[in-house]
Amino acid sequence: MLLAAFAKERAAGLHPVPEAAATTSVRNSFAGIVTAVRLDEVAAQVEIQSSPHRVVSVVTREAVEELGIAVGVTVTARVKSTDVHIDLAF
């Protein structure tokens, strides 16, 4: 229910992507809601639901703590990669 409400509000312009996003070279961004955070001693796995997409990222525990990332927080995941892997569909 929370995700659907967020999606409706974003569509209405209530949760725009911050202006600072325009100053980055990263073009692939996924705004969404944090749905899970798994902490280890050094690393953390953060799961984000962005519309129909589920994005999972491993970041430092320090970054999670400094940014205040927790379940229910609205975030934007930015993806920049120099490699693309293609698998055959069977």
PDB file of C-alpha atoms in Angstrom:
ATOM      1  CA  MET A   1       0.000   0.000   0.000  1.00  0.00           C
ATOM      2  CA  LEU A   2       2.830   2.400   0.859  1.00  0.00           C
ATOM      3  CA  LEU A   3       4.525   1.819  -2.520  1.00  0.00           C
ATOM      4  CA  ALA A   4       1.312   2.453  -4.456  1.00  0.00           C
ATOM      5  CA  ALA A   5       0.724   5.700  -2.574  1.00  0.00           C
ATOM      6  CA  PHE A   6       4.318   6.785  -3.234  1.00  0.00           C
ATOM      7  CA  ALA A   7       3.955   6.013  -6.949  1.00  0.00           C
ATOM      8  CA  LYS A   8       0.754   8.089  -7.160  1.00  0.00           C
ATOM      9  CA  GLU A   9       2.366  10.982  -5.293  1.00  0.00           C
ATOM     10  CA  ARG A  10       5.507  10.865  -7.482  1.00  0.00           C
ATOM     11  CA  ALA A  11       3.328  10.899 -10.602  1.00  0.00           C
ATOM     12  CA  ALA A  12       1.599  13.983  -9.204  1.00  0.00           C
ATOM     13  CA  GLY A  13       5.001  15.649  -8.689  1.00  0.00           C
ATOM     14  CA  LEU A  14       5.045  15.478  -4.895  1.00  0.00           C
ATOM     15  CA  HIS A  15       8.377  13.598  -4.730  1.00  0.00           C
ATOM     16  CA  PRO A  16      10.502  15.023  -7.559  1.00  0.00           C
ATOM     17  CA  VAL A  17      14.063  13.846  -8.145  1.00  0.00           C
ATOM     18  CA  PRO A  18      16.352  16.463  -6.534  1.00  0.00           C
ATOM     19  CA  GLU A  19      17.804  19.119  -8.831  1.00  0.00           C
ATOM     20  CA  ALA A  20      21.313  17.909  -8.000  1.00  0.00           C
ATOM     21  CA  ALA A  21      20.533  14.825 -10.085  1.00  0.00           C
ATOM     22  CA  ALA A  22      20.895  16.925 -13.231  1.00  0.00           C
ATOM     23  CA  THR A  23      24.554  17.612 -12.419  1.00  0.00           C
ATOM     24  CA  THR A  24      25.639  13.965 -12.554  1.00  0.00           C
ATOM     25  CA  SER A  25      26.799  11.919 -15.510  1.00  0.00           C
ATOM     26  CA  VAL A  26      24.744   8.971 -14.285  1.00  0.00           C
ATOM     27  CA  ARG A  27      21.686   8.615 -16.483  1.00  0.00           C
ATOM     28  CA  ASN A  28      20.147   5.465 -15.024  1.00  0.00           C
ATOM     29  CA  SER A  29      18.333   6.339 -11.819  1.00  0.00           C
ATOM     30  CA  PHE A  30      15.603   4.543  -9.944  1.00  0.00           C
ATOM     31  CA  ALA A  31      13.655   6.475  -7.310  1.00  0.00           C
ATOM     32  CA  GLY A  32      11.875   4.260  -4.836  1.00  0.00           C
ATOM     33  CA  ILE A  33      11.307   3.115  -1.297  1.00  0.00           C
ATOM     34  CA  VAL A  34      13.760   1.079   0.769  1.00  0.00           C
ATOM     35  CA  THR A  35      12.076  -2.247   1.504  1.00  0.00           C
ATOM     36  CA  ALA A  36      14.915  -4.066   3.291  1.00  0.00           C
ATOM     37  CA  VAL A  37      18.310  -3.359   4.845  1.00  0.00           C
ATOM     38  CA  ARG A  38      20.608  -6.195   5.926  1.00  0.00           C
ATOM     39  CA  LEU A  39      23.621  -5.039   7.921  1.00  0.00           C
ATOM     40  CA  ASP A  40      26.920  -6.843   8.354  1.00  0.00           C
ATOM     41  CA  GLU A  41      30.016  -5.635  10.176  1.00  0.00           C
ATOM     42  CA  VAL A  42      31.379  -3.804   7.115  1.00  0.00           C
ATOM     43  CA  ALA A  43      28.779  -4.032   4.337  1.00  0.00           C
ATOM     44  CA  ALA A  44      25.043  -3.609   3.959  1.00  0.00           C
ATOM     45  CA  GLN A  45      22.562  -4.923   1.422  1.00  0.00           C
ATOM     46  CA  VAL A  46      19.878  -2.397   0.535  1.00  0.00           C
ATOM     47  CA  GLU A  47      16.736  -3.418  -1.335  1.00  0.00           C
ATOM     48  CA  ILE A  48      14.673  -0.763  -3.127  1.00  0.00           C
ATOM     49  CA  GLN A  49      11.284  -1.059  -4.816  1.00  0.00           C
ATOM     50  CA  SER A  50      11.118   1.367  -7.730  1.00  0.00           C
ATOM     51  CA  SER A  51       7.791   0.995  -9.523  1.00  0.00           C
ATOM     52  CA  PRO A  52       7.874  -2.527 -11.007  1.00  0.00           C
ATOM     53  CA  HIS A  53      11.651  -2.763 -10.538  1.00  0.00           C
ATOM     54  CA  ARG A  54      13.467  -4.239  -7.538  1.00  0.00           C
ATOM     55  CA  VAL A  55      16.997  -2.880  -7.111  1.00  0.00           C
ATOM     56  CA  VAL A  56      19.437  -4.528  -4.707  1.00  0.00           C
ATOM     57  CA  SER A  57      22.763  -2.909  -3.877  1.00  0.00           C
ATOM     58  CA  VAL A  58      25.653  -3.722  -1.589  1.00  0.00           C
ATOM     59  CA  VAL A  59      27.158  -0.622  -0.001  1.00  0.00           C
ATOM     60  CA  THR A  60      29.235   0.051   3.082  1.00  0.00           C
ATOM     61  CA  ARG A  61      27.560  -0.069   6.466  1.00  0.00           C
ATOM     62  CA  GLU A  62      29.081   3.363   7.094  1.00  0.00           C
ATOM     63  CA  ALA A  63      27.215   4.811   4.077  1.00  0.00           C
ATOM     64  CA  VAL A  64      23.900   3.363   5.281  1.00  0.00           C
ATOM     65  CA  GLU A  65      24.413   4.847   8.738  1.00  0.00           C
ATOM     66  CA  GLU A  66      25.609   8.261   7.482  1.00  0.00           C
ATOM     67  CA  LEU A  67      22.726   8.618   5.005  1.00  0.00           C
ATOM     68  CA  GLY A  68      20.108   7.312   7.428  1.00  0.00           C
ATOM     69  CA  ILE A  69      18.977   4.606   5.015  1.00  0.00           C
ATOM     70  CA  ALA A  70      16.247   2.496   6.607  1.00  0.00           C
ATOM     71  CA  VAL A  71      13.096   0.654   5.578  1.00  0.00           C
ATOM     72  CA  GLY A  72      10.476   3.131   4.366  1.00  0.00           C
ATOM     73  CA  VAL A  73      12.947   5.877   3.406  1.00  0.00           C
ATOM     74  CA  THR A  74      12.626   7.351  -0.107  1.00  0.00           C
ATOM     75  CA  VAL A  75      15.918   7.062  -2.021  1.00  0.00           C
ATOM     76  CA  THR A  76      17.270   7.193  -5.559  1.00  0.00           C
ATOM     77  CA  ALA A  77      19.548   4.411  -6.779  1.00  0.00           C
ATOM     78  CA  ARG A  78      21.927   5.504  -9.537  1.00  0.00           C
ATOM     79  CA  VAL A  79      23.523   2.927 -11.796  1.00  0.00           C
ATOM     80  CA  LYS A  80      26.614   3.488 -13.898  1.00  0.00           C
ATOM     81  CA  SER A  81      28.380   0.533 -15.385  1.00  0.00           C
ATOM     82  CA  THR A  82      31.143  -0.037 -17.874  1.00  0.00           C
ATOM     83  CA  ASP A  83      30.178  -3.682 -18.444  1.00  0.00           C
ATOM     84  CA  VAL A  84      27.068  -5.226 -19.930  1.00  0.00           C
ATOM     85  CA  HIS A  85      26.518  -8.977 -19.765  1.00  0.00           C
ATOM     86  CA  ILE A  86      24.090 -10.740 -22.101  1.00  0.00           C
ATOM     87  CA  ASP A  87      22.854 -14.265 -21.488  1.00  0.00           C
ATOM     88  CA  LEU A  88      21.065 -16.505 -23.959  1.00  0.00           C
ATOM     89  CA  ALA A  89      17.411 -17.145 -23.215  1.00  0.00           C
ATOM     90  CA  PHE A  90      16.486 -20.835 -23.301  1.00  0.00           C
TER      91      PHE A  90
END
